[in-house]
C-alpha positions as a printed Julia matrix, in Angstrom:
236×3 Matrix{Float64}:
 -60.73  -60.94  47.98
 -64.22  -59.94  46.88
 -64.81  -58.42  50.31
 -61.64  -56.3   50.02
 -62.74  -55.18  46.57
 -66.14  -54.19  47.9
 -64.56  -52.22  50.75
 -62.3   -50.37  48.28
 -65.24  -49.43  46.09
 -67.23  -48.31  49.17
 -64.37  -46.07  50.42
 -63.94  -44.51  46.98
 -67.68  -43.89  46.77
 -67.62  -42.19  50.16
 -64.78  -39.94  49.01
 -66.72  -38.99  45.89
 -69.72  -38.13  48.05
 -67.55  -36.01  50.31
 -66.1   -34.14  47.31
 -69.56  -33.46  45.98
 -70.55  -31.94  49.32
 -67.62  -29.51  49.18
 -66.2   -28.78  45.75
 -62.44  -28.98  45.49
 -62.33  -26.8   42.35
 -63.83  -23.34  42.01
 -65.04  -21.95  39.72
 -65.89  -24.96  37.59
 -66.78  -22.88  34.54
 -65.32  -19.58  33.39
 -64.72  -17.59  30.21
 -62.76  -14.44  29.5
 -61.11  -12.28  26.87
 -57.43  -11.58  26.36
 -55.62   -9.04  24.12
 -52.82  -11.59  23.46
 -52.67  -15.29  22.63
 -52.29  -16.27  26.31
 -55.23  -16.56  28.7
 -55.1   -17.33  32.4
 -57.62  -18.16  35.1
 -57.28  -18.09  38.87
 -58.75  -21.25  40.37
 -59.15  -22.31  43.97
 -58.33  -25.89  44.97
 -59.88  -27.09  48.23
 -59.52  -30.21  50.37
 -62.97  -31.38  51.55
 -61.6   -34.5   53.24
 -60.71  -35.12  56.88
 -57.01  -35.84  56.24
 -54.15  -33.94  54.64
 -53.85  -34.89  50.96
 -51.79  -34.15  47.86
 -53.83  -33.08  44.82
 -52.79  -33.04  41.17
 -54.03  -30.28  38.85
 -53.95  -31.32  35.2
 -54.94  -29.34  32.06
 -57.13  -31.62  29.93
 -59.06  -31.53  26.69
 -62.69  -30.33  26.96
 -63.89  -33.96  27.15
 -61.53  -34.65  30.1
 -60.11  -37.72  28.36
 -56.43  -36.76  27.99
 -53.94  -34.06  29.01
 -53.26  -31.24  26.54
 -50.21  -29.23  25.61
 -49.81  -25.49  25.52
 -51.15  -25.15  29.08
 -49.36  -24.81  32.41
 -50.37  -24.73  36.07
 -48.43  -22.77  38.68
 -48.76  -25.67  41.15
 -49.46  -28.98  39.37
 -49.18  -30.76  42.73
 -50.08  -29.28  46.09
 -50.61  -30.59  49.61
 -53.61  -29.26  51.5
 -54.62  -29.67  55.12
 -58.18  -30.79  55.9
 -60.62  -28.05  54.93
 -57.83  -25.85  53.5
 -57.78  -24.24  50.06
 -55.17  -22.62  47.84
 -55.33  -20.58  44.61
 -53.49  -21.67  41.46
 -53.1   -20.03  38.07
 -53.86  -21.97  34.89
 -52.53  -20.42  31.67
 -52.98  -21.71  28.14
 -52.05  -20.59  24.65
 -54.66  -19.77  22.01
 -53.77  -20.73  18.45
 -53.5   -17.49  16.38
 -55.57  -19.21  13.68
 -58.55  -19.35  16.07
 -60.4   -16.75  18.09
 -60.88  -18.91  21.18
 -59.81  -22.09  22.94
 -61.54  -24.31  25.47
 -59.63  -26.5   27.92
 -60.56  -28.66  30.86
 -58.83  -28.74  34.23
 -59.12  -31.79  36.49
 -58.2   -32.1   40.16
 -57.87  -35.42  41.95
 -56.06  -36.84  44.99
 -52.64  -38.23  44.11
 -52.21  -41.03  46.66
 -55.59  -42.76  46.35
 -55.8   -46.1   44.59
 -58.77  -48.16  43.53
 -61.16  -48.81  40.64
 -63.11  -45.61  41.39
 -61.19  -42.39  42.04
 -62.77  -39.02  42.85
 -62.05  -36.35  40.27
 -63.44  -32.84  39.86
 -63.14  -31.14  36.47
 -63.99  -27.7   35.11
 -64.17  -26.07  31.69
 -62.52  -22.76  30.79
 -62.78  -20.69  27.61
 -60.26  -18.08  26.51
 -61.18  -15.67  23.72
 -58.87  -13.36  21.83
 -60.22   -9.84  21.72
 -62.03   -8.86  18.53
 -60.08   -7.16  15.78
 -61.89   -3.91  16.46
 -60.25   -3.89  19.89
 -56.81   -5.33  19.05
 -56.27   -4.93  15.31
 -55.77   -1.17  15.35
 -54.41    0.53  18.44
 -54.78    4.27  18.86
 -51.72    6.1   20.18
 -51.77    7.55  23.66
 -53.39   10.98  23.76
 -50.88   13.84  23.82
 -50.6    16.03  26.87
 -51.72   18.94  24.75
 -51.18   20.59  21.34
 -47.56   21.25  22.38
 -45.26   24.24  22.46
 -44.2    26.74  25.09
 -43.14   30.32  25.6
 -39.76   30.73  27.28
 -37.5    33.57  28.36
 -33.93   33.5   29.68
 -32.51   36.65  31.2
 -28.93   37.8   30.75
 -28.27   36.63  34.31
 -29.33   33.08  33.44
 -32.82   33.14  34.95
 -35.15   31.11  32.77
 -38.92   30.89  32.76
 -41.0    28.72  30.43
 -44.74   28.6   30.08
 -46.83   26.11  28.12
 -49.13   27.57  25.52
 -51.53   24.63  25.93
 -54.98   25.3   27.19
 -55.91   23.64  30.49
 -59.3    22.69  29.05
 -60.38   20.08  26.5
 -58.95   19.86  23.01
 -59.37   17.9   19.79
 -56.84   15.24  18.78
 -56.87   13.61  15.36
 -54.5    11.57  13.25
 -53.91    8.25  11.47
 -53.41    4.82  13.11
 -52.33    1.56  11.48
 -52.81   -2.12  12.24
 -52.78   -5.68  10.95
 -55.71   -6.24   8.61
 -55.46  -10.0    9.07
 -57.08   -9.57  12.5
 -60.3    -8.61  10.73
 -62.71  -11.05   9.16
 -62.33   -9.44   5.75
 -62.59  -11.68   2.68
 -59.38  -11.69   0.68
 -57.18  -10.28   3.46
 -53.84  -12.04   3.78
 -51.69  -12.46   6.91
 -49.53   -9.44   7.61
 -51.55   -7.13   5.37
 -51.54   -3.64   6.86
 -54.34   -1.13   7.1
 -54.85    2.37   8.4
 -57.72    4.46   9.68
 -58.21    8.11  10.45
 -59.49    9.01  13.9
 -60.61   12.04  15.86
 -61.22   12.32  19.59
 -61.85   14.98  22.19
 -59.55   14.97  25.22
 -61.09   16.45  28.38
 -58.78   16.69  31.43
 -60.45   15.73  34.7
 -59.94   17.32  38.09
 -59.16   20.91  39.1
 -56.94   22.97  36.83
 -53.42   23.49  38.25
 -52.08   26.95  38.91
 -50.38   28.2   35.76
 -46.94   29.81  35.74
 -46.97   33.37  34.34
 -43.7    34.44  32.77
 -45.1    37.77  31.54
 -43.87   39.64  34.64
 -40.28   38.42  34.22
 -40.47   39.25  30.52
 -41.61   42.84  31.23
 -38.86   43.33  33.84
 -36.18   42.03  31.47
 -37.38   44.28  28.63
 -37.43   47.3   30.98
 -33.88   46.5   32.2
 -32.58   46.16  28.65
 -34.21   49.46  27.67
 -32.59   51.16  30.65
 -29.16   49.77  29.68
 -29.61   51.02  26.13
 -30.53   54.5   27.42
 -27.43   54.53  29.65
 -25.25   53.53  26.69
 -26.72   56.36  24.63
 -25.98   58.87  27.4
 -22.42   57.57  27.71
 -21.85   57.92  23.98
 -23.02   61.52  24.03
């Protein structure tokens, strides 16, 4: 019995050594920002062993002592051939009361048994973007100051031409946001704020060819003048 126990411990130790030679979880540390309360990381699970195995991927607390809620894995169990690897996505929710959350992720073979089991764990930090980036969102820049010149002839031919300049222009206005995203003493949840902003919009790339309706306008005015002259002659 003691000999069997010793053999089991020796096999488990050999598996641990094999996992250390070729990590089965990559990356093992990562951090990133998110504009929402959900953060995700793309991890790669690899099989460093010489046989096909099923691995479990479990979100854990940062101390790797127990599983945690508010976190999901796209493939909590996956079978890998020897030397094969596969990406998985780990997503977890960040409490709105906090700016960041740290979770652990542990990978271990499912079908192994014994007093010592190989396990590889990593730590991942998700941070909500600062209030300066998410608290107040500027509207999309307009395509231009707006407006157009248009002419429609009596025969139904219509031509319209934007009065916008094809160069840069100044855009300014007022934007609002949730003041509770800021670290402002005395601010309460849901309290709103507003800021004024100004920005210069500079279109990139070559300027497109502009449509000129002036020629059609001149022709229509000349035709109308000629009709009026003919009506005057007819009346006389």
